[in-house]
Amino acid sequence: MELCQLSDLQDGEARGFCVPGFLHKVIVVRRHGQAFAYLDACPHYTGGTPMAWKKDAYLNGEGTHLACHSHGALFDIETGRCVLGPCLGQSLQDVPVHVTKHGGIEIAALASSEEEA
Amino acid sequence: MNIIGPDYLVFGVDDIAACTEYLTAFGLKAVDVSDKGGLFEALDGTGIIVRRKDDPGLPAPLPTATMLRQQVYGVRDASDIAAIEAELGKDRKVHRLADGSIETTDDLGFALKFQVTKRRKLEMPAEKINAPGAPAQRKPNELGVWQDMPAKPRTLSHTVLFVPDLDRIAKFYCERLGFVITDVLKGSGPFLRPKACDDHHALFFIGTPEYMKGIEHLAFHMGGPTEFMLAGSRLVKAGYESFWGPGRHIFGSNWFWYFNSPLGTHFEYDADMDKHDGNWVAREAPAGPETAQVFLFQHRDKWFPSG
């Protein structure tokens, strides 16, 4: 399933998508021309909680990290690993995506959905 | 020591523009706010102060993700400041500022300030309700709600902190500053009210590892359940992210609705909290979903079952 075009996102911009079959939104963030995607589910609390402070506002103010705006946790954009905050050492759940030859960001394998629980 | 409650909470942030947008949408009024930050106040003048995180005027940050830089408590008069200065001066540095306020830190390193309160006296009615068997609170033809009814935070209510040593911090606030424990959620921590405050809690602690030390949430009191629901619904409709609520807590009886924020903490609307006095005996309950709320709802877009 295609979420958007890579060119729809500025470098360093993130956006959240509701994807059929997923309980949480999927965050797509563009960095250095690549697309990374994670579940919008901060690992601090069981089950994960939404991370934006407003629709699509997933980055910290400086735009250097994905942030959970519950308690300010910061996550490495390229690995999803928490580098500061209540879930230190834990990671966001990665959602495999690839860029198609037409420049679309596509979820690689819906079958890998975590969301069946 | 007549501590009334929090006058201001001070944050060091990385995006003043985002915080200005958020705090204004939350219903606070910007006072002398520039690109360096400023005060966002509730109707009684209590509120949130934001500054850039590298502002040299701020107390040092904690080595965690928290953006909280200082809690400013309001007291009744100058004699209360002197009493706090004398007590805390016994074992820590207390810095007196030109305006008569004092700054220091608590036993776990949270920066504190005490000032003669700057809150304004509010004279506003509580939400009025009509119920069979009781005198009507609203006059004939007086409406209970309308779509654009004002719903502004009235006053800064309470602060909740993640702390690595519950016993030590509770002892500090109770024995050194005269706070009283009103209830305890075992597994989370104690609710406290300062002596000159009759709200169920102005402060609550949650025990956590050291690396989580910081602010968990802060709350503002609304004028009643209807204003509370209106304000929260408006935030959701504008695209802000709900975290928990709306619901009603058991300890404190307050309605709650928590939202994420660009200040790295939850902002809560609350309404209709219990009042207590010295006759109250603290309760204890194990922390968990059943003890945290009597009911919980989730927001849904407006709809209409026509036909």
Short mmCIF file of C-alpha atoms in Angstrom, two decimals:
data_model
loop_
_atom_site.label_atom_id
_atom_site.label_comp_id
_atom_site.label_asym_id
_atom_site.label_seq_id
_atom_site.Cartn_x
_atom_site.Cartn_y
_atom_site.Cartn_z
CA MET A 1 0.00 0.00 0.00
CA GLU A 2 1.37 3.41 -0.99
CA LEU A 3 1.30 6.04 1.75
CA CYS A 4 2.53 9.08 -0.19
CA GLN A 5 5.22 10.17 -2.60
CA LEU A 6 8.73 10.60 -1.22
CA SER A 7 8.64 14.03 -2.84
CA ASP A 8 5.58 14.93 -0.73
CA LEU A 9 7.90 15.09 2.27
CA GLN A 10 10.60 17.70 2.77
CA ASP A 11 13.86 16.29 4.05
CA GLY A 12 13.46 16.07 7.83
CA GLU A 13 9.66 16.09 7.67
CA ALA A 14 7.41 13.47 9.29
CA ARG A 15 3.80 12.55 8.71
CA GLY A 16 1.39 10.10 10.32
CA PHE A 17 -0.86 7.78 8.31
CA CYS A 18 -3.86 5.68 9.29
CA VAL A 19 -3.28 2.34 7.58
CA PRO A 20 -5.98 -0.34 7.35
CA GLY A 21 -5.04 -3.26 9.58
CA PHE A 22 -2.90 -1.16 11.91
CA LEU A 23 -4.23 -0.08 15.30
CA HIS A 24 -1.65 2.68 15.57
CA LYS A 25 -0.81 5.28 12.97
CA VAL A 26 2.35 4.75 10.91
CA ILE A 27 4.91 7.57 11.09
CA VAL A 28 6.91 8.15 7.91
CA VAL A 29 9.92 10.44 8.18
CA ARG A 30 12.25 11.51 5.38
CA ARG A 31 15.92 11.95 6.19
CA HIS A 32 18.83 12.36 3.74
CA GLY A 33 16.51 11.39 0.89
CA GLN A 34 15.50 8.08 2.54
CA ALA A 35 12.18 7.13 4.08
CA PHE A 36 11.96 5.54 7.53
CA ALA A 37 8.74 4.32 9.09
CA TYR A 38 7.69 3.37 12.63
CA LEU A 39 4.52 2.71 14.55
CA ASP A 40 3.17 5.80 16.30
CA ALA A 41 3.49 4.00 19.61
CA CYS A 42 5.94 5.13 22.28
CA PRO A 43 7.35 2.01 24.00
CA HIS A 44 7.28 3.71 27.43
CA TYR A 45 3.84 2.24 28.21
CA THR A 46 2.57 -1.24 27.36
CA GLY A 47 0.66 -1.15 24.11
CA GLY A 48 2.32 2.08 23.02
CA THR A 49 0.90 5.62 23.16
CA PRO A 50 0.63 8.23 20.39
CA MET A 51 3.67 10.47 20.15
CA ALA A 52 2.75 13.70 18.32
CA TRP A 53 1.63 16.86 20.13
CA LYS A 54 -0.45 17.83 17.13
CA LYS A 55 -1.30 16.09 13.86
CA ASP A 56 2.01 15.20 12.13
CA ALA A 57 4.11 16.99 14.83
CA TYR A 58 6.46 14.07 15.55
CA LEU A 59 9.87 15.75 15.62
CA ASN A 60 11.57 17.64 18.42
CA GLY A 61 11.83 21.42 17.97
CA GLU A 62 15.27 21.23 16.42
CA GLY A 63 14.17 18.55 13.97
CA THR A 64 17.03 16.24 14.96
CA HIS A 65 14.98 13.38 16.44
CA LEU A 66 11.57 11.77 16.47
CA ALA A 67 10.08 12.74 19.82
CA CYS A 68 7.35 11.43 22.07
CA HIS A 69 5.47 14.47 23.31
CA SER A 70 4.23 12.61 26.38
CA HIS A 71 7.49 12.99 28.30
CA GLY A 72 10.00 14.30 25.77
CA ALA A 73 11.65 11.00 24.80
CA LEU A 74 13.95 11.35 21.78
CA PHE A 75 14.43 8.63 19.16
CA ASP A 76 17.12 8.30 16.51
CA ILE A 77 15.39 8.89 13.17
CA GLU A 78 17.34 6.21 11.30
CA THR A 79 17.21 3.41 13.90
CA GLY A 80 14.16 4.25 16.06
CA ARG A 81 16.25 3.77 19.20
CA CYS A 82 15.40 5.92 22.23
CA VAL A 83 18.45 7.99 23.17
CA LEU A 84 16.89 10.06 25.99
CA GLY A 85 13.73 9.72 28.02
CA PRO A 86 11.59 7.25 29.93
CA CYS A 87 12.04 4.46 27.37
CA LEU A 88 15.83 4.84 27.18
CA GLY A 89 17.38 1.90 25.32
CA GLN A 90 14.06 0.70 23.88
CA SER A 91 13.09 1.22 20.25
CA LEU A 92 10.12 2.24 18.18
CA GLN A 93 8.67 -0.62 16.19
CA ASP A 94 10.01 -0.38 12.69
CA VAL A 95 7.55 -0.65 9.77
CA PRO A 96 9.29 -1.89 6.60
CA VAL A 97 8.80 0.54 3.71
CA HIS A 98 10.43 0.97 0.31
CA VAL A 99 10.34 3.61 -2.39
CA THR A 100 8.82 2.38 -5.66
CA LYS A 101 10.26 3.24 -9.07
CA HIS A 102 7.53 5.89 -9.32
CA GLY A 103 8.74 7.50 -6.11
CA GLY A 104 5.94 6.24 -3.87
CA ILE A 105 6.57 5.23 -0.25
CA GLU A 106 5.03 1.80 0.09
CA ILE A 107 4.58 -0.43 3.14
CA ALA A 108 6.69 -3.41 2.18
CA ALA A 109 4.83 -6.20 3.91
CA LEU A 110 1.46 -5.73 5.54
CA ALA A 111 1.74 -9.30 6.73
CA SER A 112 4.40 -8.13 9.19
CA SER A 113 1.78 -6.04 10.94
CA GLU A 114 2.23 -6.01 14.71
CA GLU A 115 -1.32 -5.03 15.05
CA GLU A 116 -3.08 -8.33 15.25
CA ALA A 117 -3.18 -8.55 19.04
CA MET B 1 4.46 28.15 56.07
CA ASN B 2 1.35 29.07 54.17
CA ILE B 3 2.10 27.65 50.74
CA ILE B 4 -0.95 28.08 48.52
CA GLY B 5 0.06 26.11 45.45
CA PRO B 6 1.93 26.47 42.18
CA ASP B 7 1.97 30.03 40.76
CA TYR B 8 4.06 29.12 37.70
CA LEU B 9 5.87 26.19 36.15
CA VAL B 10 8.94 27.21 34.17
CA PHE B 11 10.14 25.30 31.10
CA GLY B 12 13.23 25.50 28.89
CA VAL B 13 12.12 24.50 25.40
CA ASP B 14 13.55 24.08 21.91
CA ASP B 15 10.63 25.57 19.99
CA ILE B 16 9.06 28.76 21.37
CA ALA B 17 6.71 29.10 18.38
CA ALA B 18 5.27 25.60 18.83
CA CYS B 19 4.81 26.17 22.58
CA THR B 20 3.13 29.52 21.93
CA GLU B 21 0.70 27.88 19.52
CA TYR B 22 0.00 25.03 21.92
CA LEU B 23 -0.41 27.03 25.11
CA THR B 24 -2.69 29.52 23.38
CA ALA B 25 -4.80 26.70 21.93
CA PHE B 26 -4.97 25.17 25.42
CA GLY B 27 -6.69 28.37 26.51
CA LEU B 28 -3.92 30.29 28.26
CA LYS B 29 -3.33 33.98 27.57
CA ALA B 30 0.09 35.10 26.30
CA VAL B 31 1.51 37.92 28.44
CA ASP B 32 4.62 39.74 27.16
CA VAL B 33 5.57 36.78 24.98
CA SER B 34 8.33 37.23 22.40
CA ASP B 35 10.62 34.90 20.47
CA LYS B 36 12.43 34.44 23.80
CA GLY B 37 9.28 33.12 25.46
CA GLY B 38 7.16 34.57 28.25
CA LEU B 39 4.19 33.88 30.51
CA PHE B 40 1.00 32.08 29.49
CA GLU B 41 -1.59 32.64 32.16
CA ALA B 42 -4.88 31.17 33.33
CA LEU B 43 -7.73 33.44 34.38
CA ASP B 44 -6.23 34.01 37.86
CA GLY B 45 -2.73 34.85 36.58
CA THR B 46 -1.08 31.52 37.45
CA GLY B 47 0.40 29.68 34.49
CA ILE B 48 3.32 28.47 32.41
CA ILE B 49 6.54 30.34 31.71
CA VAL B 50 8.53 29.18 28.67
CA ARG B 51 12.07 30.24 27.80
CA ARG B 52 14.58 28.97 25.29
CA LYS B 53 16.38 26.00 26.78
CA ASP B 54 19.73 27.82 26.59
CA ASP B 55 18.38 30.95 28.31
CA PRO B 56 21.05 31.87 30.89
CA GLY B 57 18.38 33.09 33.31
CA LEU B 58 17.01 29.57 33.82
CA PRO B 59 18.06 27.18 36.57
CA ALA B 60 20.24 24.33 35.24
CA PRO B 61 18.40 21.51 33.45
CA LEU B 62 18.05 18.03 34.95
CA PRO B 63 20.14 15.44 33.04
CA THR B 64 16.98 13.78 31.66
CA ALA B 65 14.51 14.49 28.88
CA THR B 66 12.39 16.77 31.08
CA MET B 67 12.04 20.41 30.04
CA LEU B 68 10.84 21.51 33.50
CA ARG B 69 13.31 24.01 34.93
CA GLN B 70 11.60 25.42 38.01
CA GLN B 71 8.45 25.16 40.11
CA VAL B 72 7.32 28.51 41.50
CA TYR B 73 5.12 28.24 44.58
CA GLY B 74 2.93 31.08 45.78
CA VAL B 75 2.75 31.80 49.54
CA ARG B 76 0.49 34.12 51.51
CA ASP B 77 2.94 36.79 52.63
CA ALA B 78 6.55 37.74 53.31
CA SER B 79 6.60 35.99 56.69
CA ASP B 80 6.05 32.68 54.91
CA ILE B 81 9.03 33.36 52.65
CA ALA B 82 11.15 34.12 55.73
CA ALA B 83 10.02 30.89 57.41
CA ILE B 84 10.88 28.80 54.36
CA GLU B 85 14.22 30.59 54.01
CA ALA B 86 15.07 29.86 57.66
CA GLU B 87 14.04 26.21 57.43
CA LEU B 88 15.69 25.31 54.13
CA GLY B 89 18.72 27.50 54.86
CA LYS B 90 19.72 24.98 57.53
CA ASP B 91 21.08 22.52 54.99
CA ARG B 92 21.16 24.13 51.54
CA LYS B 93 21.83 27.34 49.73
CA VAL B 94 18.79 29.62 49.55
CA HIS B 95 19.13 32.58 47.23
CA ARG B 96 17.06 35.67 47.94
CA LEU B 97 16.12 37.76 44.89
CA ALA B 98 15.63 41.54 44.76
CA ASP B 99 11.84 41.16 44.70
CA GLY B 100 11.86 39.25 47.99
CA SER B 101 11.32 35.80 46.49
CA ILE B 102 13.71 32.93 47.20
CA GLU B 103 15.21 30.19 45.05
CA THR B 104 16.58 26.83 46.10
CA THR B 105 16.34 23.13 45.25
CA ASP B 106 14.50 20.22 46.83
CA ASP B 107 16.16 17.02 48.09
CA LEU B 108 16.19 15.46 44.61
CA GLY B 109 17.49 18.49 42.72
CA PHE B 110 14.25 19.99 41.39
CA ALA B 111 14.60 23.78 41.29
CA LEU B 112 12.10 25.66 43.46
CA LYS B 113 11.10 29.26 43.90
CA PHE B 114 8.82 30.74 46.54
CA GLN B 115 7.12 34.09 46.11
CA VAL B 116 4.25 36.01 47.64
CA THR B 117 1.56 34.67 45.36
CA LYS B 118 0.82 36.68 42.24
CA ARG B 119 -2.52 34.98 41.66
CA ARG B 120 -5.56 37.23 41.36
CA LYS B 121 -8.68 36.47 43.35
CA LEU B 122 -11.26 34.85 41.07
CA GLU B 123 -14.90 35.66 41.49
CA MET B 124 -16.73 33.44 39.04
CA PRO B 125 -19.61 31.01 39.50
CA ALA B 126 -19.03 27.27 39.33
CA GLU B 127 -20.94 25.37 36.69
CA LYS B 128 -24.60 25.45 37.64
CA ILE B 129 -26.73 22.34 37.34
CA ASN B 130 -30.40 21.50 37.75
CA ALA B 131 -31.48 18.26 39.38
CA PRO B 132 -34.84 16.92 40.52
CA GLY B 133 -35.22 17.17 44.27
CA ALA B 134 -32.86 20.11 44.63
CA PRO B 135 -33.41 23.83 44.02
CA ALA B 136 -32.64 24.73 40.41
CA GLN B 137 -29.24 26.41 40.14
CA ARG B 138 -30.06 28.09 36.83
CA LYS B 139 -32.89 30.56 36.58
CA PRO B 140 -35.80 29.96 34.17
CA ASN B 141 -34.59 30.49 30.59
CA GLU B 142 -30.91 30.43 31.62
CA LEU B 143 -29.12 28.02 29.26
CA GLY B 144 -26.62 25.41 30.38
CA VAL B 145 -24.47 25.21 27.27
CA TRP B 146 -23.97 26.74 23.88
CA GLN B 147 -21.49 25.91 21.16
CA ASP B 148 -19.08 28.81 21.59
CA MET B 149 -19.41 29.01 25.38
CA PRO B 150 -16.17 30.25 27.00
CA ALA B 151 -14.06 27.44 28.51
CA LYS B 152 -10.77 28.84 29.79
CA PRO B 153 -8.47 27.31 32.41
CA ARG B 154 -9.13 29.11 35.69
CA THR B 155 -6.01 28.31 37.69
CA LEU B 156 -2.91 26.11 37.71
CA SER B 157 -4.00 23.12 39.77
CA HIS B 158 -1.22 20.62 40.30
CA THR B 159 2.10 19.14 39.26
CA VAL B 160 3.05 15.47 39.00
CA LEU B 161 6.70 14.48 39.11
CA PHE B 162 8.62 11.32 38.25
CA VAL B 163 10.99 10.86 41.21
CA PRO B 164 13.68 8.28 41.94
CA ASP B 165 13.18 8.29 45.74
CA LEU B 166 9.58 8.54 46.93
CA ASP B 167 10.25 8.38 50.66
CA ARG B 168 12.90 11.05 50.56
CA ILE B 169 10.90 13.50 48.46
CA ALA B 170 7.65 13.01 50.43
CA LYS B 171 9.56 13.53 53.68
CA PHE B 172 11.08 16.74 52.34
CA TYR B 173 7.77 18.30 51.31
CA CYS B 174 5.92 17.14 54.44
CA GLU B 175 8.52 17.70 57.14
CA ARG B 176 10.29 20.74 55.77
CA LEU B 177 7.50 22.55 53.91
CA GLY B 178 4.37 21.45 55.75
CA PHE B 179 2.64 19.55 52.96
CA VAL B 180 0.08 16.87 53.95
CA ILE B 181 -0.40 13.48 52.30
CA THR B 182 -4.08 13.12 51.33
CA ASP B 183 -4.02 9.66 49.69
CA VAL B 184 -1.53 7.09 48.42
CA LEU B 185 -1.62 4.98 45.28
CA LYS B 186 0.71 2.17 46.26
CA GLY B 187 3.04 1.35 43.41
CA SER B 188 2.83 4.93 42.13
CA GLY B 189 3.09 7.32 45.07
CA PRO B 190 1.48 9.90 47.39
CA PHE B 191 -0.85 12.84 46.70
CA LEU B 192 0.05 16.00 48.63
CA ARG B 193 -1.55 19.32 49.40
CA PRO B 194 0.27 22.29 50.90
CA LYS B 195 -1.07 23.74 54.16
CA ALA B 196 -2.81 26.77 52.67
CA CYS B 197 -4.51 24.75 49.92
CA ASP B 198 -7.64 22.67 50.44
CA ASP B 199 -7.54 20.91 47.05
CA HIS B 200 -7.08 17.13 47.25
CA HIS B 201 -3.69 17.53 45.62
CA ALA B 202 -1.35 20.21 44.35
CA LEU B 203 1.46 17.69 43.98
CA PHE B 204 1.70 13.97 43.21
CA PHE B 205 4.78 11.79 42.95
CA ILE B 206 5.34 8.69 40.83
CA GLY B 207 8.34 6.51 41.69
CA THR B 208 10.58 5.86 38.66
CA PRO B 209 14.22 5.16 37.81
CA GLU B 210 16.62 8.11 38.00
CA TYR B 211 16.80 8.51 34.21
CA MET B 212 13.08 9.40 34.11
CA LYS B 213 13.28 12.17 36.72
CA GLY B 214 11.13 15.11 35.63
CA ILE B 215 7.59 16.26 35.20
CA GLU B 216 4.90 13.73 34.27
CA HIS B 217 2.03 16.18 33.91
CA LEU B 218 0.56 19.45 35.05
CA ALA B 219 -3.10 20.37 35.33
CA PHE B 220 -5.38 23.37 35.18
CA HIS B 221 -8.77 23.58 36.91
CA MET B 222 -11.80 24.29 34.72
CA GLY B 223 -15.11 25.78 35.88
CA GLY B 224 -16.99 22.47 35.74
CA PRO B 225 -17.49 19.31 33.70
CA THR B 226 -19.10 21.13 30.77
CA GLU B 227 -16.29 23.66 30.33
CA PHE B 228 -13.85 20.78 30.77
CA MET B 229 -15.49 18.71 28.02
CA LEU B 230 -15.77 21.70 25.71
CA ALA B 231 -12.12 22.67 26.09
CA GLY B 232 -10.90 19.11 25.50
CA SER B 233 -13.19 18.58 22.52
CA ARG B 234 -11.94 21.80 20.96
CA LEU B 235 -8.32 20.69 21.32
CA VAL B 236 -9.06 17.32 19.69
CA LYS B 237 -10.96 18.98 16.85
CA ALA B 238 -8.00 21.29 16.22
CA GLY B 239 -5.70 18.27 15.76
CA TYR B 240 -4.03 18.05 19.18
CA GLU B 241 -3.22 14.62 20.58
CA SER B 242 -5.25 13.21 23.46
CA PHE B 243 -3.30 10.91 25.79
CA TRP B 244 -5.85 9.76 28.42
CA GLY B 245 -9.42 10.77 29.01
CA PRO B 246 -11.95 12.16 29.36
CA GLY B 247 -12.68 10.32 32.57
CA ARG B 248 -13.03 10.86 36.30
CA HIS B 249 -10.39 9.95 38.86
CA ILE B 250 -11.26 8.26 42.14
CA PHE B 251 -8.68 9.85 44.45
CA GLY B 252 -9.49 13.56 44.21
CA SER B 253 -12.73 12.91 42.30
CA ASN B 254 -11.52 15.25 39.57
CA TRP B 255 -12.51 14.87 35.96
CA PHE B 256 -9.35 14.37 33.84
CA TRP B 257 -8.32 14.74 30.22
CA TYR B 258 -4.62 14.62 29.37
CA PHE B 259 -2.96 15.84 26.16
CA ASN B 260 0.55 15.56 24.73
CA SER B 261 2.47 18.82 24.41
CA PRO B 262 5.62 20.29 22.86
CA LEU B 263 6.81 20.95 26.44
CA GLY B 264 7.56 17.24 26.91
CA THR B 265 4.83 16.70 29.48
CA HIS B 266 1.11 16.10 29.55
CA PHE B 267 -1.24 19.01 30.02
CA GLU B 268 -4.41 18.08 31.89
CA TYR B 269 -7.75 19.80 32.09
CA ASP B 270 -9.40 18.93 35.40
CA ALA B 271 -12.67 19.85 37.06
CA ASP B 272 -14.51 19.42 40.34
CA MET B 273 -11.73 18.19 42.61
CA ASP B 274 -12.45 17.23 46.24
CA LYS B 275 -11.55 19.59 49.09
CA HIS B 276 -10.01 18.39 52.33
CA ASP B 277 -9.13 19.65 55.77
CA GLY B 278 -7.15 18.37 58.74
CA ASN B 279 -9.84 15.83 59.65
CA TRP B 280 -9.21 13.80 56.52
CA VAL B 281 -7.54 10.39 56.93
CA ALA B 282 -5.42 9.37 53.96
CA ARG B 283 -6.56 6.31 52.00
CA GLU B 284 -4.37 3.75 50.30
CA ALA B 285 -5.09 1.72 47.19
CA PRO B 286 -2.91 -0.28 44.81
CA ALA B 287 -2.22 1.73 41.63
CA GLY B 288 -3.93 0.35 38.54
CA PRO B 289 -6.74 0.96 36.05
CA GLU B 290 -9.48 0.13 38.58
CA THR B 291 -8.20 2.58 41.20
CA ALA B 292 -7.21 5.34 38.78
CA GLN B 293 -10.65 6.13 37.40
CA VAL B 294 -14.36 5.50 37.94
CA PHE B 295 -14.94 5.64 34.21
CA LEU B 296 -13.06 6.44 31.01
CA PHE B 297 -14.29 7.57 27.61
CA GLN B 298 -12.64 8.30 24.32
CA HIS B 299 -13.52 11.20 22.10
CA ARG B 300 -15.64 10.56 19.02
CA ASP B 301 -16.54 12.95 16.23
CA LYS B 302 -20.02 14.42 16.36
CA TRP B 303 -22.69 12.32 14.62
CA PHE B 304 -26.46 12.17 14.40
CA PRO B 305 -28.74 9.13 14.19
CA SER B 306 -31.22 10.62 11.73
CA GLY B 307 -34.41 8.83 10.67
#
